[in-house]
Short mmCIF file of C-alpha atoms in Angstrom, two decimals:
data_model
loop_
_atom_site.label_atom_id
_atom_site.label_comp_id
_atom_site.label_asym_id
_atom_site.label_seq_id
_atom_site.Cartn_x
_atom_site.Cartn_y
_atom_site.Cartn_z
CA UNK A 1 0.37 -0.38 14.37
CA UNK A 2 2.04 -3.73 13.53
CA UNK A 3 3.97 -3.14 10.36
CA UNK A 4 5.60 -6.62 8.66
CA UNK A 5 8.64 -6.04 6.81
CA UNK A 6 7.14 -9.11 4.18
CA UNK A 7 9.81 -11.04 1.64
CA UNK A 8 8.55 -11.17 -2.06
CA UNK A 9 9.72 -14.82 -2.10
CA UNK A 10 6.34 -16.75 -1.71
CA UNK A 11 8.48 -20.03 -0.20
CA UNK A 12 9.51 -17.71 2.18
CA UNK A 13 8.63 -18.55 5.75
CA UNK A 14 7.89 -15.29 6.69
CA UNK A 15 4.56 -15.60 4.91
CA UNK A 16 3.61 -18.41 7.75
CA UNK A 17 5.40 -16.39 10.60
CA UNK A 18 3.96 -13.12 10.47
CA UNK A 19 0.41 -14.02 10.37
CA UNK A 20 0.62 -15.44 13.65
CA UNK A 21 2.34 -11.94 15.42
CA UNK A 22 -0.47 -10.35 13.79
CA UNK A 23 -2.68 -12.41 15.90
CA UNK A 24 -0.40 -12.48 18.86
CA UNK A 25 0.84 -8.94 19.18
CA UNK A 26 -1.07 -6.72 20.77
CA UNK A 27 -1.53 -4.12 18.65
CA UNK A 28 -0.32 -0.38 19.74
CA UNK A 29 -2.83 1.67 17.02
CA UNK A 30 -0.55 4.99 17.15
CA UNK A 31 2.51 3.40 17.67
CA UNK A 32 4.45 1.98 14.44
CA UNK A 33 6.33 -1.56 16.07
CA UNK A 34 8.25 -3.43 12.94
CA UNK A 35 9.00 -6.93 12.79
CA UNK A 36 11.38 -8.86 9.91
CA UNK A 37 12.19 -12.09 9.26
CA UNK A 38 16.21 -12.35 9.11
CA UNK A 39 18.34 -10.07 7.41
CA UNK A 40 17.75 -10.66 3.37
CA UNK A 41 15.30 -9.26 0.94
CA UNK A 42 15.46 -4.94 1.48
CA UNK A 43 15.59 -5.45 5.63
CA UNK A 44 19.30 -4.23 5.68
CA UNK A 45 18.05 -0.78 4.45
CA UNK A 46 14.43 -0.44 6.32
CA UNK A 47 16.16 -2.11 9.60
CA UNK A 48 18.68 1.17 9.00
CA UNK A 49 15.57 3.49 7.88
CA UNK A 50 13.34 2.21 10.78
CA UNK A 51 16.44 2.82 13.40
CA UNK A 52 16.94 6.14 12.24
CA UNK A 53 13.00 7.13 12.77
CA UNK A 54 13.54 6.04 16.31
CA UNK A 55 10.39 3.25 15.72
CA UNK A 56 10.63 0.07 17.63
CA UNK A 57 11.70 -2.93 15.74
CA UNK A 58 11.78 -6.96 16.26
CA UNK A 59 14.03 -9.19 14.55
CA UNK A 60 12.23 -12.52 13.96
CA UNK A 61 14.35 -15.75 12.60
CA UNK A 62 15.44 -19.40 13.44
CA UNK A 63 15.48 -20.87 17.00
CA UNK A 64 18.36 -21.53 19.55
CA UNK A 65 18.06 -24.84 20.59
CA UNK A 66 15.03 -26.28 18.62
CA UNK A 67 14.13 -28.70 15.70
CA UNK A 68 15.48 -27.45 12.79
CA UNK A 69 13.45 -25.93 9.76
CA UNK A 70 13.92 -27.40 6.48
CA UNK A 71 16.19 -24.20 4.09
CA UNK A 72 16.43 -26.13 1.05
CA UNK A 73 15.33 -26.38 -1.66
CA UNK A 74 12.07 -24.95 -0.52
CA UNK A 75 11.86 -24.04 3.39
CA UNK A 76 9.71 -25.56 5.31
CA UNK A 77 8.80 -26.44 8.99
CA UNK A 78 8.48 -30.16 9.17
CA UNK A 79 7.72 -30.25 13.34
CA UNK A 80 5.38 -27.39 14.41
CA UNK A 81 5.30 -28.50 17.67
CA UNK A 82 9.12 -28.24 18.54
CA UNK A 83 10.54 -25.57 15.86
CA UNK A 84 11.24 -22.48 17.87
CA UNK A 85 11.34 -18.96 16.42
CA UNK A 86 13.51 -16.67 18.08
CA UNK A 87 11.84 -12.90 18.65
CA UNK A 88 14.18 -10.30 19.47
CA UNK A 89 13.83 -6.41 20.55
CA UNK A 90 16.02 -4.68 18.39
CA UNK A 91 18.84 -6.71 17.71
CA UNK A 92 19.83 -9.94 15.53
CA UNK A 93 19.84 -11.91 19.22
CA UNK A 94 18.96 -11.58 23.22
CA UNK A 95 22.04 -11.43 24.81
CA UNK A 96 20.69 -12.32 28.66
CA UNK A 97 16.66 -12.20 29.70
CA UNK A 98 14.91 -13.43 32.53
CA UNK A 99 15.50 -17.04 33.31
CA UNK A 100 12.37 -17.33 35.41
CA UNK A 101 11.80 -20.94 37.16
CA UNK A 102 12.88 -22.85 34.06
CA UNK A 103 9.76 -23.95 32.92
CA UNK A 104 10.20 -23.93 29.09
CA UNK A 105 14.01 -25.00 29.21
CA UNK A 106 12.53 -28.70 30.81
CA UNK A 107 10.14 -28.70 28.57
CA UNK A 108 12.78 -28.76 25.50
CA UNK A 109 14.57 -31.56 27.45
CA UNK A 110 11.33 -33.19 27.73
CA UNK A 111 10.35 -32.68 23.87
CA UNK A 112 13.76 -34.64 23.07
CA UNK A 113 15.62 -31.92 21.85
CA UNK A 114 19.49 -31.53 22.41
CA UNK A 115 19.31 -28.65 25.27
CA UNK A 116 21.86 -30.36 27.86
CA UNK A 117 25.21 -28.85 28.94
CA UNK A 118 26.83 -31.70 29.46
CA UNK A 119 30.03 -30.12 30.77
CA UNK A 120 33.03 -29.39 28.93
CA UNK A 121 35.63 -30.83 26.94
CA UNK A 122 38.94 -31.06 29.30
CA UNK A 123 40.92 -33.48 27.13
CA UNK A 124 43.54 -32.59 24.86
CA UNK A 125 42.05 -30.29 22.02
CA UNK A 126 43.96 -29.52 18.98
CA UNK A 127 41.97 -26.83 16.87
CA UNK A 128 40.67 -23.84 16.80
CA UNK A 129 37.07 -23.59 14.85
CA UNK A 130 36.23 -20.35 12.94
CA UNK A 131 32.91 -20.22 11.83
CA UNK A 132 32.01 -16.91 10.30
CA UNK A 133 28.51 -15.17 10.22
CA UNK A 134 26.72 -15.08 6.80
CA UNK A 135 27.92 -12.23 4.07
CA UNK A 136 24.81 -10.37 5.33
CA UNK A 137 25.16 -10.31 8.96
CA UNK A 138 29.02 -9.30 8.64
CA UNK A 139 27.75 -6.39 6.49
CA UNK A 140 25.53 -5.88 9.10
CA UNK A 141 27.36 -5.58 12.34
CA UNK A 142 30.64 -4.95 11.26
CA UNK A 143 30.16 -3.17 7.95
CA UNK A 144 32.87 -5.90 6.64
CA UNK A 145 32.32 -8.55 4.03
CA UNK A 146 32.87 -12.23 4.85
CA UNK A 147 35.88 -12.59 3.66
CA UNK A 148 37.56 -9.49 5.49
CA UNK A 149 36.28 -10.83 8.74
CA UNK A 150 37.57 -14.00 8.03
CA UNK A 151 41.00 -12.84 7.59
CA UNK A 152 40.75 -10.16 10.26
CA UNK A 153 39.87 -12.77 12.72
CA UNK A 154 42.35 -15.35 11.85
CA UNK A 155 45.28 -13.20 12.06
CA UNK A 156 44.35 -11.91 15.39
CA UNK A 157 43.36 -15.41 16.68
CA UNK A 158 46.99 -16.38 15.73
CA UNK A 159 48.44 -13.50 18.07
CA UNK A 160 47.34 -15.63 20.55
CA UNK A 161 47.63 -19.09 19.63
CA UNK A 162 49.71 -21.45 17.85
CA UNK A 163 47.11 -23.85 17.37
CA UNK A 164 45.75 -24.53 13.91
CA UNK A 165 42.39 -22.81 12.60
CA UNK A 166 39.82 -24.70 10.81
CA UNK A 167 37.15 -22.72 8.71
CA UNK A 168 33.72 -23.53 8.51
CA UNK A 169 31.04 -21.85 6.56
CA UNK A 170 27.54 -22.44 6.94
CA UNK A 171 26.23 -25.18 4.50
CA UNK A 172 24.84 -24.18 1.29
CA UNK A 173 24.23 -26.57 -1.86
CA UNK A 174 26.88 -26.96 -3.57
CA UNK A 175 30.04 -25.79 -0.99
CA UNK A 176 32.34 -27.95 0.82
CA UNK A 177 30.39 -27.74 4.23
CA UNK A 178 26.86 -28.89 2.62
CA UNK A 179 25.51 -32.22 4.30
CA UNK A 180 28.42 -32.27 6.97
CA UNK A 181 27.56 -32.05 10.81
CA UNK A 182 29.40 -29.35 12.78
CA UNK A 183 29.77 -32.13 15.62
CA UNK A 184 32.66 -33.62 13.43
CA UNK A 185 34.44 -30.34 13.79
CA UNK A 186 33.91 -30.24 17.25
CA UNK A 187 35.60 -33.07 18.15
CA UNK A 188 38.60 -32.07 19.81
CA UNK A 189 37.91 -28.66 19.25
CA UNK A 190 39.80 -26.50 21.72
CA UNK A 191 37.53 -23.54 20.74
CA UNK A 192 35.09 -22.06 18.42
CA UNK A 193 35.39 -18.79 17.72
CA UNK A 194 32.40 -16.43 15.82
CA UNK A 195 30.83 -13.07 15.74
CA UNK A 196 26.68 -13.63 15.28
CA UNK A 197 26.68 -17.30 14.06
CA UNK A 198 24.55 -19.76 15.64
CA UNK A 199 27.44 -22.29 15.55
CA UNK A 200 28.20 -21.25 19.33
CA UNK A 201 24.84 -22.52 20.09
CA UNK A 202 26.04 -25.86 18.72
CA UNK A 203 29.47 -25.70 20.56
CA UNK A 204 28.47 -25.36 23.96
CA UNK A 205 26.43 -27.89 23.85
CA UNK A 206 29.16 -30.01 22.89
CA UNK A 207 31.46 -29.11 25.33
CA UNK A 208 33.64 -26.61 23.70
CA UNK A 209 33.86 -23.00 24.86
CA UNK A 210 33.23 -20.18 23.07
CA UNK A 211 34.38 -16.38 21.93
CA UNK A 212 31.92 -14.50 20.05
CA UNK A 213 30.50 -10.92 19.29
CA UNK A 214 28.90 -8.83 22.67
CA UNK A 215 25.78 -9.43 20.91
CA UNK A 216 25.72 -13.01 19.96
CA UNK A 217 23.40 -15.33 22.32
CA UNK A 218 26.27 -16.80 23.64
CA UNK A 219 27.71 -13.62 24.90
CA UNK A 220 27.07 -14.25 28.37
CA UNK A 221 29.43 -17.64 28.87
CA UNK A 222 31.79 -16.26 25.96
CA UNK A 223 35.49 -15.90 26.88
CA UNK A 224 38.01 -13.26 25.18
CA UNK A 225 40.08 -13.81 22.22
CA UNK A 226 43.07 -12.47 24.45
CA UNK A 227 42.63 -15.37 26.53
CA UNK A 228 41.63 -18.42 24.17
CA UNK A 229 44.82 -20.39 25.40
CA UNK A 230 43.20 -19.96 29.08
CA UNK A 231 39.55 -20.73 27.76
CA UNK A 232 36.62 -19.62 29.63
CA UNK A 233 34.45 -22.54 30.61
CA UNK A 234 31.69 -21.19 33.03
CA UNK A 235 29.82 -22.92 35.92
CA UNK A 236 27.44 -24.97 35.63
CA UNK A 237 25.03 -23.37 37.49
CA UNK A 238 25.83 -20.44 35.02
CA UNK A 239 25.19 -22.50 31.79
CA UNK A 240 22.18 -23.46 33.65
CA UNK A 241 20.85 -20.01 34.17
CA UNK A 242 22.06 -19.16 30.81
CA UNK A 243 19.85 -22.06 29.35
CA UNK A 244 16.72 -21.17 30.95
CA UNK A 245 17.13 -17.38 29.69
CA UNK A 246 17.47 -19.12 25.88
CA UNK A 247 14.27 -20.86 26.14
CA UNK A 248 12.35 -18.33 27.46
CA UNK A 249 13.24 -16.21 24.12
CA UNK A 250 12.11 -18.58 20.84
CA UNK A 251 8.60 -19.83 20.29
CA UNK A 252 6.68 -22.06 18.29
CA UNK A 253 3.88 -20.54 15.59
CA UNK A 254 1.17 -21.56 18.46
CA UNK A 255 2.85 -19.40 20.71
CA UNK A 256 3.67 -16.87 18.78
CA UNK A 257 -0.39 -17.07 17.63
CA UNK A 258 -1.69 -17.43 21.57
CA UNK A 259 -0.07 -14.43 22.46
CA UNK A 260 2.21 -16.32 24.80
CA UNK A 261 5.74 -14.77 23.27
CA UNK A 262 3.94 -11.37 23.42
CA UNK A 263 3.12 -11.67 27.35
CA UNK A 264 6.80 -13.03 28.04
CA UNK A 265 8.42 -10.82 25.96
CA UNK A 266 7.12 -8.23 27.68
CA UNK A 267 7.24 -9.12 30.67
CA UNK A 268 10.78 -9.99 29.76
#
């Protein structure tokens, strides 16, 4: 039984999401499987209600690497084709699938989106980037508000560093981040440092190591905040394999409709 945890926000993209896993899921008739779209709305308290049953539950949001969706004022997809959807067995992210023969990570290179490691920044770096998770998702996983983690983490940071720390929200209308581009802050970034936030995404594919939360996507080429001085800048054969795994977790509508994310989710 496919149960869809639906937003009462009509603009909402869930509305043109979960249609297509009703198509694409195969349905399990005595077996309750919940998806939701991100963390707002009620999902805080059904995601805890739903864990506490025992049930099986998918988190369903934004892409890794993948056109992004228009949040403002009204979301929107603008290119169907190459906006991935992330799908994830419960949990806000995968941390490390299957990266198979790396079919669907060429064809992201091929589609034109930014998916290359292009190696990593060696040159003199100056700053240390903190970009914090949404009030939400620090609510969430640590059972902190934004703010606390924000000063939690920059105090320990600076047990370990003398380097400065530059904070960067995510951009809403209206704050001092809106219509900037994280690549200026990533310019000689020595680090970026973040529990859940996509931001590490972002980094590593601009060259700048990361430290984040066990269960952020970028978990698996993440270094420790003990050792941010001595960064952790993996392989590339390990960014590589890293890659692959990351593509073979976000779909488009179609294939969340075709029951393609179903069969390699699974299979997964």
């Amino acid at each position: 039984m496919i149960i869809t945890h639906d937003i009462p926000w009509a603009a909402c993209l869930s509305h043109k999401i979960f249609p297509t896993i009703k198509k694409g899921w195969k349905d399990t008739k005595m077996k309750p499987v919940h998806f939701f779209w991100g963390l707002g709305s009620n999902n805080l308290q059904e995601i805890k209600q739903v864990k506490e049953k025992g049930e099986e539950w998918w988190m369903v949001d934004v892409g890794y690497i993948t056109d992004q969706i228009t949040r403002y004022p009204t979301p929107s997809i603008d290119k169907y084709n190459t906006t991935y959807f992330r799908i994830v067995k419960g949990g806000l992210h995968m941390t490390m699938g299957d990266p198979r023969d790396g079919a669907r990570y060429t064809k992201l290179l091929q589609q034109g989106i930014d998916a290359e490691f292009k190696g990593w920044n060696t040159g003199e770096c100056k700053h240390i980037l903190l970009a914090p998770s949404s009030q939400t998702v620090c609510t969430y996983v640590h059972n902190l508000s934004q703010e606390e983690f924000i000063k939690q983490t920059t105090k320990e940071i600076k047990c370990y560093t003398d380097r400065t720390v530059i904070m960067r929200n995510k951009p809403r209308p209206n704050n001092e981040w809106w219509d900037t581009d994280i690549k200026d802050d990533l310019k000689d970034c020595h680090a970026l440092v973040t529990n859940m936030s996509l931001s590490a995404v972002d980094a590593v594919l601009n060259k700048v190591p990361v430290v984040t939360h066990q269960d952020n996507v970028c978990y698996y080429v993440s270094g420790r905040l003990a050792d941010i001085n001595d960064r952790r800048m993996p392989a590339r054969e390990d960014m590589t394999r890293w890659l692959r795994s990351v593509a073979n977790n976000q779909f488009t509508l179609q294939e969340i409709e075709d029951g393609t994310a179903y069969r390699f989710l699974n299979e997964n």
